[in-house]
Amino acid sequence: MNFTFAELVQLIFSGVALGMIYALLAFGYNITFSTSRTLNFSQGDFLMLGAFISYTIILHITGKRLPPSWLVWALALVAAATLGGLLAIILQQVAIKPALKTGSDVSWILATISLGIIAKNVAERIWGTDDYPVRSPLGSDLWSLFGGKLNIDPRELMIIVAAALIMVGFEFFRRKSLLGKAVTAVAADKDAAALMGINVPVVIAFSFIVSCAIAAMGGVLVGPLTFVSASMGALLGVKAYAVSVIGGLQSGLGVIAGGLILGLSEQLTARFVSTGYKDTPGFIILILILLLKPDGLFGKAAVKKV
Amino acid sequence: MDQFRRFGIPLLVLLAASLPLFIENGYLMHSVLGKVCIYLIIVAGLDLVVGYSGDVSAGHAGLFAVGAYASAILMWKFRTPFPVCVLVGTSLGALFGIVLGVPALRLRGPYLAVSTIAFGIIIQTIVNEAVPLTQGSSGIREIPKLEAFGVNLDGNYFYWAVFPFTVIALLMKQGIVTSYWGRSFEALKENPVAAACSGVSRYRFKLSAFVTSAALTGFAGSFFPHVDKYIGPPTFSFELSVSFLIMLIFGGTRSILGNILGTFSIVILPDVFNFINDWRLAIYGGLLLFTLYFLPRGLVGLLINIRDRLFPAAATATGPALTRLAESGGEAVHLRPEAAQTKPGEPLLELKELTIKFGGLTAVNKLDMVVKRGQIHALIGPNGSGKSTTVNLITGIYTPTSGEVLLRGRKVTGAPDKISALGIARTFQNVALFGDMTVVDNVMVGLHHSFQGGFLDLVLRTPRARHEEKSARARAVALLDFVGLGHLAQERAKNLPYGKQRLLEIARALGSDPSLLLLDEPAAGLTSGEIGDMDAIIRKVRDAGVTVFLIEHHMDLVMSISDEITVLDFGQRIAQGTPAEIQANERVINAYLGTSGGGHHLGTHSTH
């Protein structure tokens, strides 16, 4: 098998880029799970909506031929995040808040799934069922390094950098700002946080806004690499569960490691087994982690007080 | 109502069975009614998981695909007889049920939903990719004719191949949910901790529900290739998994009628409203949301409301259960703690240097204690001194950091349900009943250990299963009489006044025939009259031979009924002795009641 070092580096690079997208979605799962013990089962559809918003904005301002300017791209990113945040308020009001009162897992799981299939249907009606290309501000020509020995896809580089910035940025916000500390407090102990004067429902709503906005931004990042379509979210959202569980549903940045593990194993499967089966490692890893290390590779086993 | 059950239902079943004789329309017959029969098996199974156990599986389309493809491939490639295909499809469904359920159901949280969704999507991908086996996206068309005993069962007659099994599946489900399995599912859904302490293994029963459901789905799947004589990957999508859930929720969970109504309406929906096809998913999603919040019991709930409005008498009619109860009443109750292996006065429960740390906080610190058989032993101490934590350590809710618990000299370890089986029962500081279940069913969950019947006993309703059910019900009523609640047996537990809820908890705990009963603040929140009743019942329990370990703040009660008292402060034992010794103990007075003038609170005379 002719497998060069350069190929290995490129394969790792692609795996990391893919992994960072999963990590971004999983990061969103973990934020809301920590505050409310619930998560948005339609996170992948929020990513899809974000991707379509960026597609529409770039198409209208820049057109099809040229890569968008950084300004247009930034505008698309902000628009996607805003839409994600606004829809999160609906999601939280319709699906999460009533379910938290009844205390049953069944209703919030089903309600978030319902909103996901509604979102997918609406996207199909607005944009159709085709795949659409969308251009990245960095263009799509590979960057040659070391005199052509190593080729790097700038769209992948952008995913890695932007996703890392978003996650580290939120971690920084969570540790330094008052609202961020409130998120940590609610995650640690909801009742105690409420007694300290923290408005727990607002913090939970905030965690959903952040989570969905991040997912929508993920759509803007991944769009240029994969095409944009109404069904693009499903598989990404599902793989992000695996990443979330690898990192530990309660852990913050554990998802980055989880994302890298999954992204790389998918690239390796695609290269050495078959591209058709590149979606299977996620499921296998998910089952194995649940079986062997259910708190995740980085989660702490917490004693639950009765 | 009983008349209807005996004659009306069989008549309706016969009528439904004869449909192919009247209906000529092939599409209606196999693509609609055939599908309804197949999906109904899946929805009935899913009801066990979602309706009874309270878990969500959104990957049943994957299990369905496994059954359908296994059956189709065997028929097409290996000319396997159809019954063998069904057997393989069912077994594979059960196998994947185990693969998914074992990791996910050990944990608390939405893990089953997560792994089943992933499973469903992965199976669809694999079906698309494994071309040599599945013909990928072009699907399998080479489905042979279906015959049994020389009778053609294709086309309009396919219905006859599947209909009997649908009826059997529904009867099977009914057999399961009206048995101790059904009660265990509900108890676990309502209060997992209390269910575990009554001896119900959370993992075992949630897994049983899910694997049964998965096997039924594999079974249903193995019939599916015959519906259209074709299967292809697009059918087995995430949307199909969601449709199964919609059928279940929209029709109404925990009801056979609901399963039928829901499955039928969702299957015919796209045909009736042709124009909605573009908005199908949105309509499904909207319907599910609407049902969740405005019709929590689905179409069946709506029908029941309408019936109750039209015929108010039906709502208050005496159910069959109550008549059965009346027959079984009157048995003299005697508690039966495990045959005496120790004499009265010998140690029953021993705690040795028992310690638990939560992070930096040592909640119980090297606690040594001996509870003697046949006594009432009280554990007292200020709030936060570690009393309830001690009970949680003994019953396996917490695992000690160090030290051990011994019962009759043997080490007590394991999950709460295992410890319950050793003969340790408990009540809870914050009453932990199964609120939506009846009073008598609450006690029957406590009698969990008396049921030995297996899956087949329940499904076939063998004499053994019926006998167990009957004697447990009689025993439950006797225990309710013991605590004075016999007349409330059919009431829902959440409707009882607070004091009676505490008594019900004791009856439930006695159901497991404990040799040691742990009462965590049984008198908290009771009126003084009720405290008197509680006092009498605790003595009665002790006199029947059950050792009582009591946590209580009402000092009058503690001082009057205890044989021995242990005092905790900051997780450490500061005194142990008879009530008189404790009342005279300086350290106790200082720690518990403040130094000056507090002592008289400890005296039993303070209320006289």
PDB file of C-alpha atoms in Angstrom, chain B residues 347-505:
ATOM      1  CA  PRO B 347     -26.713  -8.638  67.063  1.00  0.00           C
ATOM      2  CA  LEU B 348     -28.711  -8.421  63.826  1.00  0.00           C
ATOM      3  CA  LEU B 349     -27.130  -5.410  62.156  1.00  0.00           C
ATOM      4  CA  GLU B 350     -23.596  -4.256  62.803  1.00  0.00           C
ATOM      5  CA  LEU B 351     -21.884  -1.182  61.423  1.00  0.00           C
ATOM      6  CA  LYS B 352     -18.100  -1.290  61.601  1.00  0.00           C
ATOM      7  CA  GLU B 353     -16.146   1.951  61.217  1.00  0.00           C
ATOM      8  CA  LEU B 354     -18.634   2.953  58.530  1.00  0.00           C
ATOM      9  CA  THR B 355     -17.392   6.057  56.689  1.00  0.00           C
ATOM     10  CA  ILE B 356     -18.485   8.050  53.663  1.00  0.00           C
ATOM     11  CA  LYS B 357     -16.918  11.178  52.252  1.00  0.00           C
ATOM     12  CA  PHE B 358     -18.572  13.521  49.750  1.00  0.00           C
ATOM     13  CA  GLY B 359     -15.592  15.407  48.373  1.00  0.00           C
ATOM     14  CA  GLY B 360     -14.046  17.046  51.414  1.00  0.00           C
ATOM     15  CA  LEU B 361     -17.047  16.476  53.670  1.00  0.00           C
ATOM     16  CA  THR B 362     -17.081  13.387  55.865  1.00  0.00           C
ATOM     17  CA  ALA B 363     -20.809  12.804  56.322  1.00  0.00           C
ATOM     18  CA  VAL B 364     -20.450   9.633  58.395  1.00  0.00           C
ATOM     19  CA  ASN B 365     -17.203   9.068  60.229  1.00  0.00           C
ATOM     20  CA  LYS B 366     -16.096   5.670  61.560  1.00  0.00           C
ATOM     21  CA  LEU B 367     -19.520   4.811  62.873  1.00  0.00           C
ATOM     22  CA  ASP B 368     -19.666   1.676  65.014  1.00  0.00           C
ATOM     23  CA  MET B 369     -23.061   0.444  65.980  1.00  0.00           C
ATOM     24  CA  VAL B 370     -24.931  -2.741  66.835  1.00  0.00           C
ATOM     25  CA  VAL B 371     -28.681  -3.213  66.399  1.00  0.00           C
ATOM     26  CA  LYS B 372     -29.975  -6.174  68.396  1.00  0.00           C
ATOM     27  CA  ARG B 373     -32.615  -8.492  67.081  1.00  0.00           C
ATOM     28  CA  GLY B 374     -36.154  -7.808  68.205  1.00  0.00           C
ATOM     29  CA  GLN B 375     -35.459  -4.276  69.414  1.00  0.00           C
ATOM     30  CA  ILE B 376     -36.464  -0.794  68.390  1.00  0.00           C
ATOM     31  CA  HIS B 377     -33.189   1.025  67.960  1.00  0.00           C
ATOM     32  CA  ALA B 378     -33.301   4.783  67.422  1.00  0.00           C
ATOM     33  CA  LEU B 379     -30.665   6.905  65.713  1.00  0.00           C
ATOM     34  CA  ILE B 380     -30.930  10.551  66.698  1.00  0.00           C
ATOM     35  CA  GLY B 381     -28.877  13.657  66.174  1.00  0.00           C
ATOM     36  CA  PRO B 382     -29.092  17.233  64.913  1.00  0.00           C
ATOM     37  CA  ASN B 383     -29.946  17.962  61.281  1.00  0.00           C
ATOM     38  CA  GLY B 384     -27.042  17.131  59.027  1.00  0.00           C
ATOM     39  CA  SER B 385     -25.437  14.764  61.512  1.00  0.00           C
ATOM     40  CA  GLY B 386     -25.493  11.897  59.031  1.00  0.00           C
ATOM     41  CA  LYS B 387     -28.594   9.926  60.052  1.00  0.00           C
ATOM     42  CA  SER B 388     -30.257   9.591  56.655  1.00  0.00           C
ATOM     43  CA  THR B 389     -26.845   9.085  55.064  1.00  0.00           C
ATOM     44  CA  THR B 390     -26.380   6.101  57.396  1.00  0.00           C
ATOM     45  CA  VAL B 391     -29.679   4.617  56.214  1.00  0.00           C
ATOM     46  CA  ASN B 392     -28.649   5.242  52.594  1.00  0.00           C
ATOM     47  CA  LEU B 393     -25.367   3.449  53.270  1.00  0.00           C
ATOM     48  CA  ILE B 394     -27.099   0.449  54.833  1.00  0.00           C
ATOM     49  CA  THR B 395     -29.562   0.154  51.941  1.00  0.00           C
ATOM     50  CA  GLY B 396     -26.933   0.447  49.220  1.00  0.00           C
ATOM     51  CA  ILE B 397     -27.929   3.836  47.828  1.00  0.00           C
ATOM     52  CA  TYR B 398     -24.445   5.064  48.737  1.00  0.00           C
ATOM     53  CA  THR B 399     -21.319   2.972  48.752  1.00  0.00           C
ATOM     54  CA  PRO B 400     -19.204   3.522  51.858  1.00  0.00           C
ATOM     55  CA  THR B 401     -15.764   5.055  51.437  1.00  0.00           C
ATOM     56  CA  SER B 402     -14.550   2.581  54.058  1.00  0.00           C
ATOM     57  CA  GLY B 403     -15.915   0.336  56.763  1.00  0.00           C
ATOM     58  CA  GLU B 404     -18.669  -2.218  56.445  1.00  0.00           C
ATOM     59  CA  VAL B 405     -22.251  -3.180  57.191  1.00  0.00           C
ATOM     60  CA  LEU B 406     -22.964  -6.685  58.504  1.00  0.00           C
ATOM     61  CA  LEU B 407     -26.309  -8.443  58.730  1.00  0.00           C
ATOM     62  CA  ARG B 408     -26.193 -11.551  60.919  1.00  0.00           C
ATOM     63  CA  GLY B 409     -22.430 -11.387  60.609  1.00  0.00           C
ATOM     64  CA  ARG B 410     -22.462 -11.398  56.807  1.00  0.00           C
ATOM     65  CA  LYS B 411     -21.294  -8.452  54.780  1.00  0.00           C
ATOM     66  CA  VAL B 412     -24.040  -6.386  53.146  1.00  0.00           C
ATOM     67  CA  THR B 413     -23.000  -5.047  49.739  1.00  0.00           C
ATOM     68  CA  GLY B 414     -24.451  -4.444  46.312  1.00  0.00           C
ATOM     69  CA  ALA B 415     -27.263  -2.489  44.773  1.00  0.00           C
ATOM     70  CA  PRO B 416     -30.390  -1.567  46.792  1.00  0.00           C
ATOM     71  CA  ASP B 417     -32.484  -4.322  45.195  1.00  0.00           C
ATOM     72  CA  LYS B 418     -29.945  -6.952  46.264  1.00  0.00           C
ATOM     73  CA  ILE B 419     -29.912  -5.586  49.795  1.00  0.00           C
ATOM     74  CA  SER B 420     -33.700  -5.603  49.918  1.00  0.00           C
ATOM     75  CA  ALA B 421     -33.559  -9.311  49.122  1.00  0.00           C
ATOM     76  CA  LEU B 422     -31.362  -9.870  52.189  1.00  0.00           C
ATOM     77  CA  GLY B 423     -34.228  -8.737  54.392  1.00  0.00           C
ATOM     78  CA  ILE B 424     -33.614  -5.026  54.872  1.00  0.00           C
ATOM     79  CA  ALA B 425     -36.567  -2.750  54.065  1.00  0.00           C
ATOM     80  CA  ARG B 426     -36.942   0.988  54.508  1.00  0.00           C
ATOM     81  CA  THR B 427     -39.164   4.034  54.334  1.00  0.00           C
ATOM     82  CA  PHE B 428     -38.089   7.476  53.188  1.00  0.00           C
ATOM     83  CA  GLN B 429     -37.763  10.822  54.915  1.00  0.00           C
ATOM     84  CA  ASN B 430     -39.539  12.482  51.993  1.00  0.00           C
ATOM     85  CA  VAL B 431     -42.352  10.024  51.324  1.00  0.00           C
ATOM     86  CA  ALA B 432     -41.418   8.087  48.174  1.00  0.00           C
ATOM     87  CA  LEU B 433     -44.532   6.328  46.928  1.00  0.00           C
ATOM     88  CA  PHE B 434     -45.562   5.415  43.385  1.00  0.00           C
ATOM     89  CA  GLY B 435     -48.152   8.172  43.269  1.00  0.00           C
ATOM     90  CA  ASP B 436     -50.046   7.207  40.129  1.00  0.00           C
ATOM     91  CA  MET B 437     -50.380   3.570  41.167  1.00  0.00           C
ATOM     92  CA  THR B 438     -53.096   2.345  43.485  1.00  0.00           C
ATOM     93  CA  VAL B 439     -52.482   1.809  47.180  1.00  0.00           C
ATOM     94  CA  VAL B 440     -52.660  -1.963  46.822  1.00  0.00           C
ATOM     95  CA  ASP B 441     -50.316  -1.929  43.817  1.00  0.00           C
ATOM     96  CA  ASN B 442     -47.787   0.038  45.860  1.00  0.00           C
ATOM     97  CA  VAL B 443     -47.735  -2.791  48.394  1.00  0.00           C
ATOM     98  CA  MET B 444     -47.579  -5.338  45.586  1.00  0.00           C
ATOM     99  CA  VAL B 445     -44.362  -3.727  44.385  1.00  0.00           C
ATOM    100  CA  GLY B 446     -43.096  -4.353  47.922  1.00  0.00           C
ATOM    101  CA  LEU B 447     -44.076  -7.995  47.441  1.00  0.00           C
ATOM    102  CA  HIS B 448     -41.879  -8.133  44.337  1.00  0.00           C
ATOM    103  CA  HIS B 449     -39.697 -10.884  45.819  1.00  0.00           C
ATOM    104  CA  SER B 450     -42.671 -13.270  46.018  1.00  0.00           C
ATOM    105  CA  PHE B 451     -42.963 -13.480  42.226  1.00  0.00           C
ATOM    106  CA  GLN B 452     -40.976 -16.224  40.536  1.00  0.00           C
ATOM    107  CA  GLY B 453     -42.902 -16.529  37.258  1.00  0.00           C
ATOM    108  CA  GLY B 454     -40.853 -15.965  34.130  1.00  0.00           C
ATOM    109  CA  PHE B 455     -41.626 -14.227  30.862  1.00  0.00           C
ATOM    110  CA  LEU B 456     -43.539 -17.214  29.440  1.00  0.00           C
ATOM    111  CA  ASP B 457     -45.638 -17.565  32.589  1.00  0.00           C
ATOM    112  CA  LEU B 458     -46.791 -13.980  32.203  1.00  0.00           C
ATOM    113  CA  VAL B 459     -47.365 -14.124  28.476  1.00  0.00           C
ATOM    114  CA  LEU B 460     -49.270 -17.402  28.646  1.00  0.00           C
ATOM    115  CA  ARG B 461     -50.935 -16.536  31.963  1.00  0.00           C
ATOM    116  CA  THR B 462     -50.070 -19.930  33.401  1.00  0.00           C
ATOM    117  CA  PRO B 463     -51.727 -21.174  36.606  1.00  0.00           C
ATOM    118  CA  ARG B 464     -48.482 -20.410  38.385  1.00  0.00           C
ATOM    119  CA  ALA B 465     -48.576 -16.757  37.332  1.00  0.00           C
ATOM    120  CA  ARG B 466     -52.241 -16.434  38.263  1.00  0.00           C
ATOM    121  CA  HIS B 467     -51.679 -18.080  41.604  1.00  0.00           C
ATOM    122  CA  GLU B 468     -48.753 -15.795  42.429  1.00  0.00           C
ATOM    123  CA  GLU B 469     -50.761 -12.751  41.490  1.00  0.00           C
ATOM    124  CA  LYS B 470     -53.733 -13.820  43.572  1.00  0.00           C
ATOM    125  CA  SER B 471     -51.817 -14.702  46.699  1.00  0.00           C
ATOM    126  CA  ALA B 472     -49.736 -11.525  46.479  1.00  0.00           C
ATOM    127  CA  ARG B 473     -52.906  -9.464  46.214  1.00  0.00           C
ATOM    128  CA  ALA B 474     -54.364 -11.166  49.266  1.00  0.00           C
ATOM    129  CA  ARG B 475     -51.150 -10.602  51.166  1.00  0.00           C
ATOM    130  CA  ALA B 476     -51.073  -6.943  50.113  1.00  0.00           C
ATOM    131  CA  VAL B 477     -54.603  -6.370  51.361  1.00  0.00           C
ATOM    132  CA  ALA B 478     -53.727  -8.085  54.636  1.00  0.00           C
ATOM    133  CA  LEU B 479     -50.718  -5.800  55.056  1.00  0.00           C
ATOM    134  CA  LEU B 480     -52.882  -2.778  54.330  1.00  0.00           C
ATOM    135  CA  ASP B 481     -55.293  -3.942  57.025  1.00  0.00           C
ATOM    136  CA  PHE B 482     -52.312  -4.288  59.340  1.00  0.00           C
ATOM    137  CA  VAL B 483     -51.557  -0.554  59.029  1.00  0.00           C
ATOM    138  CA  GLY B 484     -55.246   0.351  58.850  1.00  0.00           C
ATOM    139  CA  LEU B 485     -55.485   1.244  55.151  1.00  0.00           C
ATOM    140  CA  GLY B 486     -57.407  -1.794  53.878  1.00  0.00           C
ATOM    141  CA  HIS B 487     -60.444   0.259  52.927  1.00  0.00           C
ATOM    142  CA  LEU B 488     -58.338   2.548  50.700  1.00  0.00           C
ATOM    143  CA  ALA B 489     -56.772  -0.234  48.622  1.00  0.00           C
ATOM    144  CA  GLN B 490     -58.072   1.034  45.262  1.00  0.00           C
ATOM    145  CA  GLU B 491     -57.283   4.711  45.830  1.00  0.00           C
ATOM    146  CA  ARG B 492     -54.371   6.283  43.990  1.00  0.00           C
ATOM    147  CA  ALA B 493     -51.444   6.657  46.385  1.00  0.00           C
ATOM    148  CA  LYS B 494     -50.999  10.369  45.627  1.00  0.00           C
ATOM    149  CA  ASN B 495     -54.589  11.050  46.760  1.00  0.00           C
ATOM    150  CA  LEU B 496     -53.960   9.798  50.299  1.00  0.00           C
ATOM    151  CA  PRO B 497     -53.465  12.349  53.076  1.00  0.00           C
ATOM    152  CA  TYR B 498     -49.866  12.720  54.176  1.00  0.00           C
ATOM    153  CA  GLY B 499     -50.150  10.681  57.366  1.00  0.00           C
ATOM    154  CA  LYS B 500     -51.686   7.752  55.513  1.00  0.00           C
ATOM    155  CA  GLN B 501     -48.951   7.947  52.890  1.00  0.00           C
ATOM    156  CA  ARG B 502     -46.412   7.331  55.653  1.00  0.00           C
ATOM    157  CA  LEU B 503     -48.399   4.275  56.786  1.00  0.00           C
ATOM    158  CA  LEU B 504     -48.584   3.022  53.206  1.00  0.00           C
ATOM    159  CA  GLU B 505     -44.807   3.245  52.957  1.00  0.00           C
TER     160      GLU B 505
END
